[in-house]
């Protein structure tokens, strides 16, 4: 038996690759979501670069101000009032930039009141640093709180079965939650993924059809404190109504079950 290519893997990963995307600039219009969707190694790289670049950029400006004012030529002149005390080169300017943006304040290098351009730069770096902190910490928090790992403790049965239930033919499977923290407002739905051809002769690949799992009766709203059996009744409205047992074994289709809800703890 050959292994069928799945539309959605068992772990929820979609096997859909986007090709020939020309308007890639659209990803930059929503840069926050783009950064959240990046892999961890790229997210950490962006996180490090965001701070390193801003520190280097403002460190270069602090050094440039000291160079233009002549502070670097009066390092031993105690009568000279520099823009930043004890700033004697680019390395110390870089350290002062880090201290300013991270509000460490070691007390050795400090800005004086005789440097209006430095005061303006200090305000700009404080504001921009707060924006960088809020943006990057927000990205990291959203990425850490993504439900990928939480879904590892949501377990589906290995097989779905077709059997009689209350004298009605039903497609059934089981779902359970292993954690003590409950899934609030849990709901479940199912999609049948199957190619079809319309009466007009149009071929629709990977057509999606809803499978009723209790939407009309409210049974799709789950109180998931113990394993539950989800049932789809095969009636006249079901896409499996005209499918025989032998045809069911030969047909190429996939059923995707989607469980949604909010984690009680977070």
Short mmCIF file of C-alpha atoms in Angstrom, two decimals:
data_model
loop_
_atom_site.label_atom_id
_atom_site.label_comp_id
_atom_site.label_asym_id
_atom_site.label_seq_id
_atom_site.Cartn_x
_atom_site.Cartn_y
_atom_site.Cartn_z
CA UNK A 1 0.00 0.00 0.00
CA UNK A 2 1.38 3.39 -0.97
CA UNK A 3 1.39 6.21 1.52
CA UNK A 4 -1.12 8.85 0.55
CA UNK A 5 -0.08 12.45 0.53
CA UNK A 6 -2.04 14.22 3.21
CA UNK A 7 -3.59 17.67 2.95
CA UNK A 8 -3.17 18.15 6.73
CA UNK A 9 -0.77 16.08 8.82
CA UNK A 10 -1.76 14.41 12.08
CA UNK A 11 0.00 17.16 14.05
CA UNK A 12 -2.04 19.85 12.30
CA UNK A 13 0.64 20.99 9.85
CA UNK A 14 -0.78 21.90 6.44
CA UNK A 15 1.08 20.51 3.45
CA UNK A 16 0.37 23.56 1.30
CA UNK A 17 3.25 25.50 -0.21
CA UNK A 18 2.72 28.92 -1.74
CA UNK A 19 4.43 29.36 -5.06
CA UNK A 20 4.69 32.15 -7.61
CA UNK A 21 3.85 34.82 -5.02
CA UNK A 22 4.70 38.09 -6.72
CA UNK A 23 3.36 40.72 -4.34
CA UNK A 24 5.75 39.84 -1.53
CA UNK A 25 5.62 43.42 -0.26
CA UNK A 26 2.28 42.57 1.31
CA UNK A 27 4.13 40.60 3.99
CA UNK A 28 5.88 43.80 5.07
CA UNK A 29 2.58 45.68 5.47
CA UNK A 30 1.88 43.36 8.42
CA UNK A 31 5.41 43.09 9.76
CA UNK A 32 4.28 42.00 13.24
CA UNK A 33 2.51 38.87 11.97
CA UNK A 34 5.40 38.20 9.59
CA UNK A 35 7.87 38.20 12.49
CA UNK A 36 5.61 35.99 14.59
CA UNK A 37 5.31 33.47 11.74
CA UNK A 38 9.09 33.22 11.32
CA UNK A 39 10.95 30.18 12.57
CA UNK A 40 12.54 30.49 15.99
CA UNK A 41 16.11 30.85 14.71
CA UNK A 42 15.11 33.76 12.48
CA UNK A 43 12.99 35.35 15.22
CA UNK A 44 15.93 35.26 17.64
CA UNK A 45 18.19 36.69 14.94
CA UNK A 46 15.78 39.59 14.33
CA UNK A 47 15.44 40.08 18.10
CA UNK A 48 19.22 40.38 18.55
CA UNK A 49 19.70 42.55 15.47
CA UNK A 50 16.92 44.96 16.45
CA UNK A 51 18.72 45.86 19.66
CA UNK A 52 22.28 45.63 18.33
CA UNK A 53 21.55 47.90 15.35
CA UNK A 54 19.83 50.57 17.46
CA UNK A 55 22.67 50.52 20.01
CA UNK A 56 25.29 50.82 17.28
CA UNK A 57 23.32 53.51 15.44
CA UNK A 58 22.88 55.76 18.45
CA UNK A 59 26.38 54.97 19.68
CA UNK A 60 27.71 56.26 16.37
CA UNK A 61 25.63 59.46 16.72
CA UNK A 62 26.88 60.04 20.29
CA UNK A 63 30.44 59.61 19.08
CA UNK A 64 29.78 61.94 16.12
CA UNK A 65 28.41 64.66 18.42
CA UNK A 66 31.48 64.38 20.67
CA UNK A 67 33.74 64.51 17.61
CA UNK A 68 32.05 67.58 16.11
CA UNK A 69 32.04 69.45 19.44
CA UNK A 70 35.73 68.75 19.97
CA UNK A 71 35.17 66.77 23.16
CA UNK A 72 37.65 64.12 22.00
CA UNK A 73 40.37 66.80 21.74
CA UNK A 74 39.85 67.99 25.33
CA UNK A 75 39.85 64.70 27.20
CA UNK A 76 42.40 65.90 29.79
CA UNK A 77 41.03 69.46 29.95
CA UNK A 78 39.05 69.65 33.22
CA UNK A 79 37.82 73.15 32.35
CA UNK A 80 36.08 71.87 29.23
CA UNK A 81 32.42 70.81 29.57
CA UNK A 82 31.78 67.90 27.19
CA UNK A 83 28.43 66.70 25.92
CA UNK A 84 28.86 63.40 27.78
CA UNK A 85 31.28 63.09 30.67
CA UNK A 86 33.92 60.33 30.38
CA UNK A 87 33.17 59.64 26.70
CA UNK A 88 36.60 59.14 25.14
CA UNK A 89 35.92 57.13 21.98
CA UNK A 90 33.50 55.04 19.98
CA UNK A 91 33.54 52.13 22.45
CA UNK A 92 32.54 54.36 25.35
CA UNK A 93 29.91 55.99 23.11
CA UNK A 94 28.54 52.53 22.31
CA UNK A 95 28.43 51.66 26.01
CA UNK A 96 26.68 54.96 26.77
CA UNK A 97 24.11 54.13 24.07
CA UNK A 98 23.42 50.77 25.71
CA UNK A 99 23.15 52.34 29.15
CA UNK A 100 20.76 54.99 27.86
CA UNK A 101 18.42 52.66 25.98
CA UNK A 102 18.35 49.99 28.69
CA UNK A 103 18.14 52.62 31.49
CA UNK A 104 21.00 50.92 33.36
CA UNK A 105 22.64 54.13 34.53
CA UNK A 106 26.04 53.10 35.91
CA UNK A 107 26.79 56.73 36.73
CA UNK A 108 30.25 56.96 35.14
CA UNK A 109 29.15 58.40 31.80
CA UNK A 110 26.46 61.05 32.06
CA UNK A 111 25.10 63.74 29.75
CA UNK A 112 25.62 67.38 30.71
CA UNK A 113 23.25 70.33 30.44
CA UNK A 114 25.57 72.20 28.04
CA UNK A 115 24.64 69.98 25.08
CA UNK A 116 21.18 70.71 23.61
CA UNK A 117 21.73 68.35 20.66
CA UNK A 118 22.57 65.58 23.12
CA UNK A 119 19.38 66.25 25.08
CA UNK A 120 17.33 65.94 21.88
CA UNK A 121 19.15 62.73 20.96
CA UNK A 122 18.54 61.38 24.47
CA UNK A 123 14.80 61.96 24.08
CA UNK A 124 14.75 60.31 20.65
CA UNK A 125 16.65 57.25 21.85
CA UNK A 126 14.43 56.87 24.91
CA UNK A 127 11.28 57.00 22.77
CA UNK A 128 12.63 54.74 20.03
CA UNK A 129 14.02 52.31 22.62
CA UNK A 130 10.62 52.01 24.26
CA UNK A 131 9.05 51.29 20.87
CA UNK A 132 11.64 48.62 20.07
CA UNK A 133 11.12 47.01 23.49
CA UNK A 134 7.35 46.95 23.14
CA UNK A 135 7.49 45.58 19.59
CA UNK A 136 10.07 42.86 20.15
CA UNK A 137 8.80 41.74 23.57
CA UNK A 138 5.29 41.60 22.09
CA UNK A 139 6.53 39.41 19.23
CA UNK A 140 8.32 37.07 21.63
CA UNK A 141 5.29 36.81 23.93
CA UNK A 142 2.89 36.03 21.09
CA UNK A 143 5.32 33.47 19.65
CA UNK A 144 5.81 31.75 23.01
CA UNK A 145 2.06 31.64 23.68
CA UNK A 146 1.20 30.08 20.31
CA UNK A 147 -0.98 26.96 20.76
CA UNK A 148 1.31 24.56 18.89
CA UNK A 149 2.67 22.88 22.01
CA UNK A 150 -0.68 23.01 23.82
CA UNK A 151 -2.15 20.99 20.97
CA UNK A 152 0.29 18.16 21.75
CA UNK A 153 -1.88 17.23 24.74
CA UNK A 154 -5.08 17.15 22.68
CA UNK A 155 -5.38 13.56 21.53
CA UNK A 156 -7.54 12.18 18.73
CA UNK A 157 -8.33 8.52 18.23
CA UNK A 158 -6.07 6.73 15.77
CA UNK A 159 -8.99 5.58 13.63
CA UNK A 160 -12.47 6.76 12.75
CA UNK A 161 -15.18 4.10 12.54
CA UNK A 162 -18.54 3.77 10.82
CA UNK A 163 -21.04 1.99 13.02
CA UNK A 164 -24.66 1.97 14.18
CA UNK A 165 -25.61 4.30 17.00
CA UNK A 166 -29.22 4.49 18.10
CA UNK A 167 -30.08 2.54 14.95
CA UNK A 168 -28.45 5.23 12.78
CA UNK A 169 -25.31 4.84 10.74
CA UNK A 170 -22.65 7.23 12.09
CA UNK A 171 -19.04 8.16 11.46
CA UNK A 172 -17.40 8.39 14.89
CA UNK A 173 -14.05 9.29 16.44
CA UNK A 174 -12.87 10.23 19.91
CA UNK A 175 -11.05 13.29 21.24
CA UNK A 176 -9.62 13.95 24.70
CA UNK A 177 -7.54 16.48 26.63
CA UNK A 178 -4.64 15.24 28.77
CA UNK A 179 -4.11 18.43 30.77
CA UNK A 180 -5.90 19.50 33.94
CA UNK A 181 -6.36 23.04 32.60
CA UNK A 182 -9.54 22.95 30.58
CA UNK A 183 -10.26 24.20 27.09
CA UNK A 184 -12.91 26.91 27.49
CA UNK A 185 -15.60 27.40 24.82
CA UNK A 186 -14.33 24.37 22.93
CA UNK A 187 -16.00 23.73 19.59
CA UNK A 188 -15.37 21.14 16.91
CA UNK A 189 -16.05 20.98 13.20
CA UNK A 190 -15.12 18.65 10.39
CA UNK A 191 -14.34 19.19 6.70
CA UNK A 192 -14.36 16.65 3.89
CA UNK A 193 -11.50 17.38 1.46
CA UNK A 194 -12.19 15.76 -1.89
CA UNK A 195 -11.89 16.70 -5.53
CA UNK A 196 -15.13 16.81 -7.48
CA UNK A 197 -16.55 17.66 -10.87
CA UNK A 198 -19.61 19.85 -11.22
CA UNK A 199 -22.56 19.21 -13.49
CA UNK A 200 -21.13 21.79 -15.89
CA UNK A 201 -17.91 19.78 -16.18
CA UNK A 202 -15.78 22.06 -14.00
CA UNK A 203 -13.15 20.18 -12.00
CA UNK A 204 -12.66 21.52 -8.45
CA UNK A 205 -9.51 20.15 -6.76
CA UNK A 206 -9.55 19.83 -2.98
CA UNK A 207 -13.16 20.89 -2.60
CA UNK A 208 -14.22 21.42 1.04
CA UNK A 209 -17.55 20.14 2.32
CA UNK A 210 -18.87 20.52 5.87
CA UNK A 211 -19.56 17.37 7.86
CA UNK A 212 -22.23 17.96 10.47
CA UNK A 213 -21.00 17.01 13.94
CA UNK A 214 -23.91 18.50 15.87
CA UNK A 215 -24.11 22.13 14.77
CA UNK A 216 -27.91 22.06 14.68
CA UNK A 217 -28.23 20.49 18.14
CA UNK A 218 -25.31 22.24 19.82
CA UNK A 219 -23.34 19.02 20.23
CA UNK A 220 -20.39 20.67 18.50
CA UNK A 221 -19.88 22.78 21.68
CA UNK A 222 -17.76 20.54 23.88
CA UNK A 223 -17.29 20.33 27.64
CA UNK A 224 -13.93 18.64 27.26
CA UNK A 225 -13.19 17.39 30.78
CA UNK A 226 -13.19 13.74 29.72
CA UNK A 227 -12.75 11.97 26.36
CA UNK A 228 -15.75 12.47 24.10
CA UNK A 229 -17.01 10.58 21.07
CA UNK A 230 -17.80 12.90 18.16
CA UNK A 231 -20.45 11.57 15.79
CA UNK A 232 -21.43 12.47 12.23
CA UNK A 233 -24.75 10.98 11.24
CA UNK A 234 -24.77 9.62 7.69
CA UNK A 235 -28.19 10.81 6.50
CA UNK A 236 -29.50 12.33 3.28
CA UNK A 237 -27.51 15.51 3.85
CA UNK A 238 -24.23 13.69 4.42
CA UNK A 239 -21.72 13.45 1.52
CA UNK A 240 -21.34 9.75 2.43
CA UNK A 241 -25.04 8.96 1.88
CA UNK A 242 -24.52 7.49 -1.61
CA UNK A 243 -21.15 5.91 -0.87
CA UNK A 244 -20.97 2.15 -0.43
CA UNK A 245 -18.55 0.34 1.83
CA UNK A 246 -16.39 -0.85 -1.07
CA UNK A 247 -16.39 2.59 -2.67
CA UNK A 248 -15.40 4.09 0.68
CA UNK A 249 -12.26 1.95 0.72
CA UNK A 250 -11.22 3.04 -2.78
CA UNK A 251 -12.16 6.72 -2.71
CA UNK A 252 -9.39 9.32 -2.34
CA UNK A 253 -10.52 11.84 0.25
CA UNK A 254 -9.52 13.27 3.61
CA UNK A 255 -11.45 14.36 6.68
CA UNK A 256 -9.95 17.29 8.59
CA UNK A 257 -11.22 17.80 12.14
CA UNK A 258 -10.69 21.23 13.73
CA UNK A 259 -10.94 21.72 17.49
CA UNK A 260 -10.96 25.33 18.69
CA UNK A 261 -11.08 26.88 22.12
CA UNK A 262 -9.35 29.03 24.70
CA UNK A 263 -6.86 27.74 27.25
CA UNK A 264 -8.17 28.29 30.76
CA UNK A 265 -4.75 29.11 32.23
CA UNK A 266 -3.78 31.78 29.66
#
